mmCIF file of C-alpha atoms and ligand atoms in Angstrom:
data_model
loop_
_atom_site.group_PDB
_atom_site.id
_atom_site.type_symbol
_atom_site.label_atom_id
_atom_site.label_comp_id
_atom_site.label_asym_id
_atom_site.label_seq_id
_atom_site.Cartn_x
_atom_site.Cartn_y
_atom_site.Cartn_z
ATOM 1 C CA MET A 1 0.000 0.000 0.000
ATOM 2 C CA THR A 2 1.087 3.550 -0.704
ATOM 3 C CA ILE A 3 0.138 7.021 0.451
ATOM 4 C CA LEU A 4 0.835 10.098 -1.651
ATOM 5 C CA VAL A 5 2.095 13.094 0.323
ATOM 6 C CA THR A 6 2.347 16.513 -1.325
ATOM 7 C CA GLY A 7 4.798 19.047 0.117
ATOM 8 C CA GLY A 8 6.693 16.336 1.986
ATOM 9 C CA ALA A 9 10.016 18.216 1.843
ATOM 10 C CA GLY A 10 8.621 21.156 3.835
ATOM 11 C CA PHE A 11 8.556 21.635 7.578
ATOM 12 C CA ILE A 12 5.399 19.742 8.530
ATOM 13 C CA GLY A 13 5.388 17.326 5.581
ATOM 14 C CA SER A 14 8.906 16.072 6.322
ATOM 15 C CA ASN A 15 8.113 15.634 10.025
ATOM 16 C CA PHE A 16 4.955 13.778 9.025
ATOM 17 C CA ILE A 17 6.867 11.391 6.730
ATOM 18 C CA LEU A 18 9.529 10.689 9.381
ATOM 19 C CA ASP A 19 6.768 10.030 11.892
ATOM 20 C CA TRP A 20 4.787 7.861 9.448
ATOM 21 C CA LEU A 21 7.719 5.638 8.529
ATOM 22 C CA ALA A 22 8.658 5.273 12.190
ATOM 23 C CA GLN A 23 5.278 3.577 12.725
ATOM 24 C CA SER A 24 4.389 1.941 9.420
ATOM 25 C CA ASP A 25 5.931 0.130 6.490
ATOM 26 C CA GLU A 26 3.486 1.673 4.038
ATOM 27 C CA THR A 27 5.377 3.412 1.220
ATOM 28 C CA VAL A 28 5.247 7.198 0.995
ATOM 29 C CA LEU A 29 5.289 8.782 -2.454
ATOM 30 C CA ASN A 30 6.459 12.341 -1.815
ATOM 31 C CA LEU A 31 5.600 14.928 -4.479
ATOM 32 C CA ASP A 32 7.257 18.276 -3.823
ATOM 33 C CA ALA A 33 8.226 21.135 -6.140
ATOM 34 C CA LEU A 34 11.205 22.051 -3.907
ATOM 35 C CA THR A 35 10.474 25.739 -3.689
ATOM 36 C CA TYR A 36 12.716 27.742 -1.325
ATOM 37 C CA ALA A 37 10.761 26.036 1.525
ATOM 38 C CA GLY A 38 11.387 22.483 0.337
ATOM 39 C CA ASN A 39 14.486 20.876 1.814
ATOM 40 C CA LEU A 40 15.228 17.221 1.152
ATOM 41 C CA GLU A 41 17.953 17.319 3.785
ATOM 42 C CA ASN A 42 15.066 17.064 6.273
ATOM 43 C CA LEU A 43 14.622 13.516 4.966
ATOM 44 C CA ALA A 44 18.309 12.576 4.806
ATOM 45 C CA ALA A 45 17.627 9.735 7.270
ATOM 46 C CA LEU A 46 15.500 8.076 4.556
ATOM 47 C CA LYS A 47 18.091 8.336 1.780
ATOM 48 C CA ASP A 48 18.495 4.573 1.397
ATOM 49 C CA ASP A 49 14.986 3.689 2.527
ATOM 50 C CA ALA A 50 12.912 2.179 -0.286
ATOM 51 C CA ARG A 51 9.708 3.107 1.567
ATOM 52 C CA HIS A 52 10.268 6.778 0.642
ATOM 53 C CA VAL A 53 9.901 7.603 -3.051
ATOM 54 C CA PHE A 54 10.616 11.224 -3.927
ATOM 55 C CA VAL A 55 9.360 12.967 -7.059
ATOM 56 C CA GLN A 56 10.193 16.591 -7.764
ATOM 57 C CA GLY A 57 7.140 18.174 -9.343
ATOM 58 C CA ASP A 58 4.335 20.679 -9.077
ATOM 59 C CA ILE A 59 0.829 19.913 -7.811
ATOM 60 C CA GLY A 60 -0.380 22.064 -10.708
ATOM 61 C CA ASP A 61 1.119 19.637 -13.259
ATOM 62 C CA ARG A 62 -1.897 17.514 -14.215
ATOM 63 C CA PRO A 63 -0.141 15.072 -16.582
ATOM 64 C CA LEU A 64 2.430 14.347 -13.866
ATOM 65 C CA LEU A 65 -0.331 13.804 -11.290
ATOM 66 C CA ASP A 66 -2.200 11.450 -13.618
ATOM 67 C CA ARG A 67 0.940 9.439 -14.270
ATOM 68 C CA LEU A 68 1.869 9.164 -10.572
ATOM 69 C CA LEU A 69 -1.641 8.181 -9.521
ATOM 70 C CA ALA A 70 -1.895 5.546 -12.249
ATOM 71 C CA GLU A 71 1.557 4.112 -11.470
ATOM 72 C CA HIS A 72 1.382 4.069 -7.669
ATOM 73 C CA ARG A 73 -2.363 3.750 -7.017
ATOM 74 C CA PRO A 74 -2.211 5.391 -3.558
ATOM 75 C CA ARG A 75 -4.968 4.546 -1.094
ATOM 76 C CA ALA A 76 -4.774 8.064 0.359
ATOM 77 C CA LEU A 77 -3.460 11.475 -0.529
ATOM 78 C CA ILE A 78 -2.287 13.848 2.205
ATOM 79 C CA HIS A 79 -2.026 17.380 0.885
ATOM 80 C CA PHE A 80 0.523 19.600 2.641
ATOM 81 C CA ALA A 81 1.972 21.454 -0.374
ATOM 82 C CA ALA A 82 1.367 25.179 -0.092
ATOM 83 C CA GLU A 83 2.935 28.570 0.103
ATOM 84 C CA SER A 84 2.829 29.027 3.862
ATOM 85 C CA HIS A 85 4.393 32.300 5.023
ATOM 86 C CA VAL A 86 2.044 35.214 5.795
ATOM 87 C CA ASP A 87 4.719 37.913 5.289
ATOM 88 C CA ARG A 88 5.570 36.535 1.835
ATOM 89 C CA SER A 89 1.861 36.487 0.965
ATOM 90 C CA ILE A 90 1.711 40.198 1.727
ATOM 91 C CA SER A 91 4.672 41.095 -0.500
ATOM 92 C CA GLY A 92 3.804 38.601 -3.278
ATOM 93 C CA PRO A 93 0.339 37.028 -3.199
ATOM 94 C CA GLY A 94 0.501 35.551 -6.717
ATOM 95 C CA ALA A 95 2.318 32.346 -5.763
ATOM 96 C CA PHE A 96 -0.280 31.746 -3.034
ATOM 97 C CA ILE A 97 -3.159 31.955 -5.482
ATOM 98 C CA LYS A 98 -1.311 29.680 -7.899
ATOM 99 C CA THR A 99 -0.294 26.894 -5.523
ATOM 100 C CA ASN A 100 -2.856 27.057 -2.738
ATOM 101 C CA ILE A 101 -5.936 27.595 -4.897
ATOM 102 C CA GLU A 102 -5.158 26.524 -8.477
ATOM 103 C CA GLY A 103 -2.794 23.769 -7.343
ATOM 104 C CA THR A 104 -5.366 22.335 -4.933
ATOM 105 C CA TYR A 105 -7.989 22.468 -7.683
ATOM 106 C CA THR A 106 -5.726 20.523 -10.048
ATOM 107 C CA LEU A 107 -4.946 17.968 -7.354
ATOM 108 C CA LEU A 108 -8.645 17.527 -6.547
ATOM 109 C CA GLU A 109 -9.469 16.928 -10.199
ATOM 110 C CA ALA A 110 -6.670 14.388 -10.600
ATOM 111 C CA ALA A 111 -7.706 12.670 -7.354
ATOM 112 C CA ARG A 112 -11.334 12.575 -8.485
ATOM 113 C CA GLN A 113 -10.442 10.877 -11.761
ATOM 114 C CA HIS A 114 -8.180 8.410 -9.948
ATOM 115 C CA TRP A 115 -10.853 7.670 -7.330
ATOM 116 C CA GLN A 116 -13.550 7.103 -9.939
ATOM 117 C CA GLY A 117 -11.357 4.481 -11.605
ATOM 118 C CA LEU A 118 -10.868 2.428 -8.409
ATOM 119 C CA THR A 119 -12.744 -0.748 -7.515
ATOM 120 C CA PRO A 120 -15.803 -0.202 -5.253
ATOM 121 C CA GLY A 121 -13.872 -1.409 -2.200
ATOM 122 C CA GLU A 122 -10.909 0.865 -2.955
ATOM 123 C CA ARG A 123 -13.260 3.790 -3.592
ATOM 124 C CA GLU A 124 -14.847 3.270 -0.209
ATOM 125 C CA SER A 125 -11.547 3.402 1.683
ATOM 126 C CA PHE A 126 -9.802 6.128 -0.398
ATOM 127 C CA ARG A 127 -9.154 9.441 1.407
ATOM 128 C CA PHE A 128 -8.130 12.931 0.284
ATOM 129 C CA HIS A 129 -6.775 14.590 3.431
ATOM 130 C CA HIS A 130 -6.432 18.360 3.135
ATOM 131 C CA VAL A 131 -4.062 20.001 5.620
ATOM 132 C CA SER A 132 -5.193 23.505 6.487
ATOM 133 C CA THR A 133 -4.796 26.203 9.081
ATOM 134 C CA ASP A 134 -6.722 27.920 11.878
ATOM 135 C CA GLU A 135 -5.963 31.243 10.156
ATOM 136 C CA VAL A 136 -9.011 30.743 7.876
ATOM 137 C CA TYR A 137 -11.235 31.693 10.851
ATOM 138 C CA GLY A 138 -9.748 35.184 11.135
ATOM 139 C CA SER A 139 -8.808 36.946 14.353
ATOM 140 C CA LEU A 140 -10.258 36.551 17.878
ATOM 141 C CA LYS A 141 -10.820 39.248 20.482
ATOM 142 C CA ALA A 142 -9.408 38.599 23.961
ATOM 143 C CA GLU A 143 -12.783 37.507 25.334
ATOM 144 C CA ASP A 144 -13.902 35.348 22.353
ATOM 145 C CA PRO A 145 -14.146 31.557 22.693
ATOM 146 C CA ALA A 146 -11.552 29.525 20.768
ATOM 147 C CA PHE A 147 -12.209 28.560 17.120
ATOM 148 C CA ALA A 148 -14.607 25.626 16.740
ATOM 149 C CA GLU A 149 -15.183 23.798 13.437
ATOM 150 C CA THR A 150 -18.474 25.717 13.141
ATOM 151 C CA ASN A 151 -16.856 29.174 13.195
ATOM 152 C CA PRO A 152 -17.479 31.259 10.063
ATOM 153 C CA TYR A 153 -14.516 31.752 7.730
ATOM 154 C CA GLU A 154 -13.079 35.286 7.969
ATOM 155 C CA PRO A 155 -9.570 35.123 6.469
ATOM 156 C CA ASN A 156 -7.573 38.369 6.647
ATOM 157 C CA SER A 157 -4.259 37.786 4.837
ATOM 158 C CA PRO A 158 -3.618 36.661 1.263
ATOM 159 C CA TYR A 159 -2.231 33.450 2.794
ATOM 160 C CA SER A 160 -5.299 32.681 4.910
ATOM 161 C CA ALA A 161 -7.659 33.715 2.098
ATOM 162 C CA SER A 162 -5.922 31.298 -0.281
ATOM 163 C CA LYS A 163 -6.110 28.477 2.286
ATOM 164 C CA ALA A 164 -9.786 29.276 2.949
ATOM 165 C CA ALA A 165 -10.452 29.063 -0.789
ATOM 166 C CA SER A 166 -8.734 25.677 -0.938
ATOM 167 C CA ASP A 167 -10.819 24.429 2.017
ATOM 168 C CA HIS A 168 -13.981 25.460 0.153
ATOM 169 C CA LEU A 169 -12.880 23.629 -2.985
ATOM 170 C CA VAL A 170 -12.192 20.470 -0.977
ATOM 171 C CA ARG A 171 -15.622 20.715 0.645
ATOM 172 C CA ALA A 172 -17.319 21.223 -2.723
ATOM 173 C CA TRP A 173 -15.537 18.231 -4.313
ATOM 174 C CA HIS A 174 -16.994 16.100 -1.530
ATOM 175 C CA HIS A 175 -20.526 17.475 -1.703
ATOM 176 C CA THR A 176 -20.716 17.604 -5.484
ATOM 177 C CA TYR A 177 -18.686 14.602 -6.603
ATOM 178 C CA GLY A 178 -18.610 12.463 -3.469
ATOM 179 C CA LEU A 179 -14.797 12.522 -3.194
ATOM 180 C CA PRO A 180 -14.029 11.150 0.304
ATOM 181 C CA VAL A 181 -12.273 14.142 1.853
ATOM 182 C CA LEU A 182 -11.057 15.031 5.337
ATOM 183 C CA THR A 183 -9.921 18.529 6.332
ATOM 184 C CA THR A 184 -7.856 19.473 9.352
ATOM 185 C CA ASN A 185 -7.342 23.063 10.503
ATOM 186 C CA CYS A 186 -4.304 23.299 12.737
ATOM 187 C CA SER A 187 -2.770 26.020 14.875
ATOM 188 C CA ASN A 188 0.856 27.266 14.652
ATOM 189 C CA ASN A 189 3.384 24.448 14.599
ATOM 190 C CA TYR A 190 6.959 24.500 15.885
ATOM 191 C CA GLY A 191 9.751 21.935 16.072
ATOM 192 C CA PRO A 192 12.718 20.532 14.115
ATOM 193 C CA TYR A 193 13.262 21.478 10.429
ATOM 194 C CA HIS A 194 11.253 24.711 10.748
ATOM 195 C CA PHE A 195 12.472 27.185 8.128
ATOM 196 C CA PRO A 196 14.031 30.177 9.931
ATOM 197 C CA GLU A 197 11.689 32.760 8.443
ATOM 198 C CA LYS A 198 8.970 31.843 10.969
ATOM 199 C CA LEU A 199 8.906 33.253 14.503
ATOM 200 C CA ILE A 200 10.416 30.498 16.675
ATOM 201 C CA PRO A 201 13.313 29.290 14.468
ATOM 202 C CA LEU A 202 14.105 32.883 13.449
ATOM 203 C CA MET A 203 14.474 33.862 17.109
ATOM 204 C CA ILE A 204 16.728 30.876 17.841
ATOM 205 C CA VAL A 205 19.076 31.395 14.892
ATOM 206 C CA ASN A 206 19.206 35.194 15.279
ATOM 207 C CA ALA A 207 19.944 34.925 19.003
ATOM 208 C CA LEU A 208 22.783 32.452 18.377
ATOM 209 C CA ALA A 209 24.205 34.838 15.760
ATOM 210 C CA GLY A 210 23.919 37.837 18.134
ATOM 211 C CA LYS A 211 21.413 39.512 15.795
ATOM 212 C CA PRO A 212 18.304 41.520 16.791
ATOM 213 C CA LEU A 213 15.143 39.550 17.633
ATOM 214 C CA PRO A 214 12.437 41.413 15.677
ATOM 215 C CA VAL A 215 9.080 41.478 17.497
ATOM 216 C CA TYR A 216 6.247 42.919 15.413
ATOM 217 C CA GLY A 217 4.129 45.710 16.939
ATOM 218 C CA ASP A 218 3.567 45.357 20.686
ATOM 219 C CA GLY A 219 4.343 41.604 20.755
ATOM 220 C CA GLN A 220 0.975 40.876 22.396
ATOM 221 C CA GLN A 221 -0.465 38.888 19.473
ATOM 222 C CA ILE A 222 -1.497 35.428 20.596
ATOM 223 C CA ARG A 223 -1.016 32.123 18.797
ATOM 224 C CA ASP A 224 -1.849 28.572 19.920
ATOM 225 C CA TRP A 225 1.357 26.543 19.538
ATOM 226 C CA LEU A 226 1.561 22.823 18.755
ATOM 227 C CA TYR A 227 4.662 20.639 18.541
ATOM 228 C CA VAL A 228 4.936 19.423 14.950
ATOM 229 C CA ARG A 229 5.067 15.700 15.794
ATOM 230 C CA ASP A 230 1.726 16.151 17.578
ATOM 231 C CA HIS A 231 0.315 17.543 14.344
ATOM 232 C CA ALA A 232 1.603 14.408 12.578
ATOM 233 C CA SER A 233 -0.088 12.120 15.116
ATOM 234 C CA ALA A 234 -3.340 14.084 14.792
ATOM 235 C CA ILE A 235 -3.310 13.680 11.008
ATOM 236 C CA ARG A 236 -2.722 9.934 11.404
ATOM 237 C CA ALA A 237 -5.686 9.759 13.781
ATOM 238 C CA VAL A 238 -7.996 11.670 11.420
ATOM 239 C CA LEU A 239 -6.858 9.683 8.394
ATOM 240 C CA ALA A 240 -7.528 6.423 10.222
ATOM 241 C CA GLY A 241 -10.815 7.259 11.914
ATOM 242 C CA GLY A 242 -12.120 10.673 10.844
ATOM 243 C CA ARG A 243 -15.618 10.861 9.379
ATOM 244 C CA VAL A 244 -15.599 11.571 5.643
ATOM 245 C CA GLY A 245 -16.550 15.148 4.759
ATOM 246 C CA GLU A 246 -15.850 16.411 8.289
ATOM 247 C CA THR A 247 -13.329 18.994 9.414
ATOM 248 C CA TYR A 248 -11.284 18.644 12.603
ATOM 249 C CA ASN A 249 -9.508 21.464 14.433
ATOM 250 C CA ILE A 250 -6.090 20.566 15.835
ATOM 251 C CA GLY A 251 -4.409 22.636 18.528
ATOM 252 C CA GLY A 252 -2.062 22.497 21.456
ATOM 253 C CA TRP A 253 -4.247 24.043 24.163
ATOM 254 C CA ASN A 254 -1.406 26.493 24.471
ATOM 255 C CA GLU A 255 -2.136 30.161 23.825
ATOM 256 C CA MET A 256 0.867 32.428 24.230
ATOM 257 C CA ALA A 257 1.724 36.022 23.347
ATOM 258 C CA ASN A 258 4.593 36.402 20.884
ATOM 259 C CA ILE A 259 6.744 38.322 23.354
ATOM 260 C CA ASP A 260 6.405 35.489 25.880
ATOM 261 C CA ILE A 261 7.456 32.976 23.227
ATOM 262 C CA VAL A 262 10.548 35.058 22.469
ATOM 263 C CA LYS A 263 11.397 35.425 26.170
ATOM 264 C CA THR A 264 10.998 31.661 26.677
ATOM 265 C CA VAL A 265 13.383 30.954 23.788
ATOM 266 C CA CYS A 266 15.877 33.455 25.236
ATOM 267 C CA ALA A 267 15.692 31.884 28.706
ATOM 268 C CA LEU A 268 16.275 28.384 27.294
ATOM 269 C CA LEU A 269 19.268 29.595 25.315
ATOM 270 C CA ASP A 270 20.634 31.343 28.425
ATOM 271 C CA GLU A 271 20.496 27.952 30.146
ATOM 272 C CA LEU A 272 21.726 25.724 27.299
ATOM 273 C CA ARG A 273 24.194 28.013 25.468
ATOM 274 C CA PRO A 274 24.979 31.014 27.711
ATOM 275 C CA ASP A 275 26.385 34.062 25.934
ATOM 276 C CA ALA A 276 29.263 35.917 27.607
ATOM 277 C CA ALA A 277 27.810 39.189 26.256
ATOM 278 C CA GLY A 278 24.738 38.814 28.520
ATOM 279 C CA PRO A 279 21.187 37.441 28.436
ATOM 280 C CA TYR A 280 19.764 36.890 24.929
ATOM 281 C CA SER A 281 16.729 39.015 25.814
ATOM 282 C CA ARG A 282 19.007 42.060 25.348
ATOM 283 C CA LEU A 283 18.563 41.437 21.579
ATOM 284 C CA ILE A 284 14.736 41.847 21.611
ATOM 285 C CA THR A 285 13.838 44.688 19.247
ATOM 286 C CA TYR A 286 10.307 45.934 18.601
ATOM 287 C CA VAL A 287 9.768 46.616 14.893
ATOM 288 C CA LYS A 288 6.948 47.882 12.649
ATOM 289 C CA ASP A 289 3.838 45.722 12.813
ATOM 290 C CA ARG A 290 2.726 43.352 10.042
ATOM 291 C CA PRO A 291 -0.098 44.922 7.958
ATOM 292 C CA GLY A 292 -3.484 43.443 8.918
ATOM 293 C CA HIS A 293 -1.820 41.458 11.726
ATOM 294 C CA ASP A 294 -4.311 39.015 13.299
ATOM 295 C CA ARG A 295 -4.463 39.587 17.049
ATOM 296 C CA ARG A 296 -5.335 36.188 18.421
ATOM 297 C CA TYR A 297 -5.795 32.586 17.291
ATOM 298 C CA ALA A 298 -6.977 29.826 19.624
ATOM 299 C CA ILE A 299 -8.196 26.331 18.816
ATOM 300 C CA ASP A 300 -10.976 24.421 20.490
ATOM 301 C CA ALA A 301 -9.698 20.885 19.892
ATOM 302 C CA ARG A 302 -12.495 19.049 21.700
ATOM 303 C CA LYS A 303 -14.028 17.445 18.593
ATOM 304 C CA ILE A 304 -10.890 15.499 17.639
ATOM 305 C CA GLU A 305 -10.465 14.445 21.267
ATOM 306 C CA ARG A 306 -14.099 13.384 21.649
ATOM 307 C CA GLU A 307 -14.354 11.495 18.347
ATOM 308 C CA LEU A 308 -10.837 10.158 17.923
ATOM 309 C CA GLY A 309 -9.265 10.319 21.375
ATOM 310 C CA TRP A 310 -6.421 12.543 20.189
ATOM 311 C CA ARG A 311 -4.582 14.933 22.512
ATOM 312 C CA PRO A 312 -1.121 16.455 22.112
ATOM 313 C CA ALA A 313 1.654 14.489 23.784
ATOM 314 C CA GLU A 314 3.908 17.516 24.350
ATOM 315 C CA THR A 315 3.333 20.519 26.574
ATOM 316 C CA PHE A 316 4.845 23.784 25.371
ATOM 317 C CA ALA A 317 7.561 23.447 28.029
ATOM 318 C CA THR A 318 8.676 20.018 26.767
ATOM 319 C CA GLY A 319 8.249 20.812 23.061
ATOM 320 C CA ILE A 320 10.105 24.120 23.060
ATOM 321 C CA ARG A 321 13.010 22.610 25.013
ATOM 322 C CA LYS A 322 13.327 19.797 22.436
ATOM 323 C CA THR A 323 13.122 22.348 19.641
ATOM 324 C CA VAL A 324 15.804 24.687 20.993
ATOM 325 C CA GLN A 325 18.033 21.673 21.693
ATOM 326 C CA TRP A 326 17.481 20.406 18.118
ATOM 327 C CA TYR A 327 18.656 23.731 16.655
ATOM 328 C CA LEU A 328 21.694 23.706 18.950
ATOM 329 C CA ASP A 329 22.496 20.160 17.822
ATOM 330 C CA HIS A 330 22.092 20.905 14.083
ATOM 331 C CA PRO A 331 24.172 24.003 13.290
ATOM 332 C CA GLU A 332 25.045 22.581 9.847
ATOM 333 C CA TRP A 333 21.343 22.305 8.894
ATOM 334 C CA VAL A 334 20.838 25.973 9.882
ATOM 335 C CA GLN A 335 24.007 27.056 8.108
ATOM 336 C CA ARG A 336 23.054 25.260 4.871
ATOM 337 C CA VAL A 337 19.542 26.713 4.947
ATOM 338 C CA GLN A 338 20.916 30.197 5.479
ATOM 339 C CA SER A 339 23.578 29.921 2.786
ATOM 340 C CA GLY A 340 21.214 28.272 0.307
ATOM 341 C CA ALA A 341 23.494 25.205 0.140
ATOM 342 C CA TYR A 342 20.561 22.906 0.959
ATOM 343 C CA ARG A 343 19.430 23.425 -2.602
ATOM 344 C CA ASP A 344 22.484 21.459 -3.819
ATOM 345 C CA TRP A 345 21.231 18.393 -1.986
ATOM 346 C CA VAL A 346 19.036 17.128 -4.804
ATOM 347 C CA GLN A 347 21.919 17.456 -7.225
ATOM 348 C CA GLN A 348 24.297 15.613 -4.862
ATOM 349 C CA GLN A 349 21.939 12.903 -3.737
ATOM 350 C CA TYR A 350 19.676 12.373 -6.687
ATOM 351 C CA GLY A 351 21.872 13.522 -9.581
ATOM 352 C CA ARG A 352 19.412 16.099 -10.906
ATOM 353 C CA ALA A 353 18.666 19.771 -10.375
HETATM 354 P P1 NAD B 401 6.423 24.810 4.203
HETATM 355 O O1 NAD B 401 6.377 26.140 3.521
HETATM 356 O O2 NAD B 401 7.505 24.518 5.174
HETATM 357 O O3 NAD B 401 6.430 23.631 3.125
HETATM 358 C C1 NAD B 401 5.655 23.640 1.970
HETATM 359 C C2 NAD B 401 6.183 22.571 1.036
HETATM 360 O O4 NAD B 401 5.351 22.558 -0.142
HETATM 361 C C3 NAD B 401 7.611 22.825 0.560
HETATM 362 O O5 NAD B 401 8.359 21.625 0.632
HETATM 363 C C4 NAD B 401 7.435 23.285 -0.878
HETATM 364 O O6 NAD B 401 8.543 22.945 -1.709
HETATM 365 C C5 NAD B 401 6.177 22.535 -1.294
HETATM 366 N N1 NAD B 401 5.457 23.210 -2.384
HETATM 367 C C6 NAD B 401 5.143 24.539 -2.479
HETATM 368 N N2 NAD B 401 4.494 24.766 -3.645
HETATM 369 C C7 NAD B 401 4.378 23.568 -4.275
HETATM 370 C C8 NAD B 401 3.777 23.154 -5.490
HETATM 371 N N3 NAD B 401 3.185 24.044 -6.306
HETATM 372 N N4 NAD B 401 3.825 21.843 -5.841
HETATM 373 C C9 NAD B 401 4.433 20.932 -5.019
HETATM 374 N N5 NAD B 401 5.028 21.279 -3.854
HETATM 375 C C10 NAD B 401 4.993 22.573 -3.487
HETATM 376 O O7 NAD B 401 4.980 24.676 4.895
HETATM 377 P P2 NAD B 401 4.588 23.935 6.246
HETATM 378 O O8 NAD B 401 4.755 24.878 7.385
HETATM 379 O O9 NAD B 401 5.249 22.609 6.287
HETATM 380 O O10 NAD B 401 3.010 23.761 6.013
HETATM 381 C C11 NAD B 401 2.493 22.598 5.370
HETATM 382 C C12 NAD B 401 0.991 22.719 5.281
HETATM 383 O O11 NAD B 401 0.433 22.874 6.580
HETATM 384 C C13 NAD B 401 0.524 23.939 4.485
HETATM 385 O O12 NAD B 401 -0.595 23.557 3.714
HETATM 386 C C14 NAD B 401 0.132 24.953 5.552
HETATM 387 O O13 NAD B 401 -0.880 25.815 5.083
HETATM 388 C C15 NAD B 401 -0.378 24.038 6.640
HETATM 389 N N6 NAD B 401 -0.260 24.553 8.015
HETATM 390 C C16 NAD B 401 0.920 25.046 8.469
HETATM 391 C C17 NAD B 401 1.018 25.486 9.795
HETATM 392 C C18 NAD B 401 2.324 26.001 10.363
HETATM 393 O O14 NAD B 401 2.358 26.417 11.509
HETATM 394 N N7 NAD B 401 3.439 25.945 9.630
HETATM 395 C C19 NAD B 401 -0.095 25.419 10.637
HETATM 396 C C20 NAD B 401 -1.297 24.893 10.129
HETATM 397 C C21 NAD B 401 -1.364 24.453 8.821
HETATM 398 P P1 TYD B 402 4.735 33.287 11.920
HETATM 399 O O1 TYD B 402 5.723 32.322 12.471
HETATM 400 O O2 TYD B 402 5.064 34.024 10.655
HETATM 401 O O3 TYD B 402 3.338 32.523 11.799
HETATM 402 P P2 TYD B 402 1.851 33.104 11.483
HETATM 403 O O4 TYD B 402 1.959 34.496 11.008
HETATM 404 O O5 TYD B 402 1.378 32.147 10.433
HETATM 405 O O6 TYD B 402 1.101 32.987 12.792
HETATM 406 O O7 TYD B 402 4.450 34.380 13.028
HETATM 407 C C1 TYD B 402 3.967 34.026 14.314
HETATM 408 C C2 TYD B 402 3.700 35.316 15.075
HETATM 409 O O8 TYD B 402 4.943 35.980 15.308
HETATM 410 C C3 TYD B 402 2.841 36.307 14.281
HETATM 411 O O9 TYD B 402 1.971 36.981 15.193
HETATM 412 C C4 TYD B 402 3.854 37.276 13.706
HETATM 413 C C5 TYD B 402 4.961 37.292 14.739
HETATM 414 N N1 TYD B 402 6.341 37.515 14.232
HETATM 415 C C6 TYD B 402 7.152 38.496 14.841
HETATM 416 O O10 TYD B 402 6.735 39.187 15.796
HETATM 417 N N2 TYD B 402 8.410 38.664 14.346
HETATM 418 C C7 TYD B 402 8.895 37.957 13.294
HETATM 419 O O11 TYD B 402 10.063 38.176 12.859
HETATM 420 C C8 TYD B 402 8.056 36.953 12.692
HETATM 421 C C9 TYD B 402 8.542 36.129 11.528
HETATM 422 C C10 TYD B 402 6.781 36.766 13.209
#
């Protein structure tokens, strides 16, 4: 049996594949375009593992999708591939429309054709699992309850609007064509292999380099943080037992203000890699706010717990300690991401560009 993962060289996709193959012998076909965010070095541990089959390609390439689906006949498709960084969506929304909306549309159409050609039994068990974000629900006020699956969609950034559009397409392909879909909307992830343009890894690598730690606005924006391996286990749970056509919110029950995240990272670094120049918090620098910056996200993750018995295994205290330690233990990964050398990996390992 095979599952097809899109975007498996990115932060969450690569953690998902490592987690999957640690628990299962089911082959993973990994389709990833290797944009700036795709890094096959994340999967170096699987270099000689026949259970991981990598294909460089775009989810918008329909002939490629048709060929891969016909050749590998996956029993499920888990769709991570996306443009994922809010700040990039503000400076250049086009790529977000292309990949997140048009790419998802192309993938849905290819999956629908594949699914229609399966035997009745295979059709019954096939799943299209769409990986989405809590940002589609918009921004909460301090007193608002956390996002439930029934919250209206109110996306505010080009990124969240493009993900919301993709969620709607997935829903429509189920209701109109009967494609057996599952959608998960997850809060902010953190952990190993996180590209250092996002808050937590950026703070770790800047602090270690003695650079300013840029906090947007007043630093009081709140996110609900989840350790990435907990996201992987939640997706496995939904894929195995989620009800077709349903959406499940995934979160860490861990709301924290950005400035408190940054101070926690600084305190851990003070303990694990003290700097003779003084505490890392000296580097905190307040900078201009992000346009349209959402104030607060929080996830009500009771549905996935009630229906599937899933809860995160890590607390923020345990997860952030593992994460900071991972970055301290992998300076060469950070250095190759920052220099761009990680892009040579495909050439070195796979003999193509
Ligand atoms: P990422 O940016 O680290 O990785 C995205 C991956 O998709 C990269 O490997 C990239 O090369 C690939 N990709 C981009 N465009 C492609 C295309 N057109 N065809 C094929 N591959 C393409 O993102 P991430 O943080 O790992 O997020 C993965 C998914 O999870 C996204 O759908 C994102 O919206 C969602 N999500 C992320 C978070 C988070 O905190 N990072 C939270 C909730 C949901
Ligand atoms: P980010 O990691 O970009 O995730 P998202 O915008 O998808 O939630 O940002 C997390 C929070 O941290 C968000 O409120 C913006 C803020 N932030 C900073 O204050 N400084 C930074 O340099 C970055 C990248 C983010």
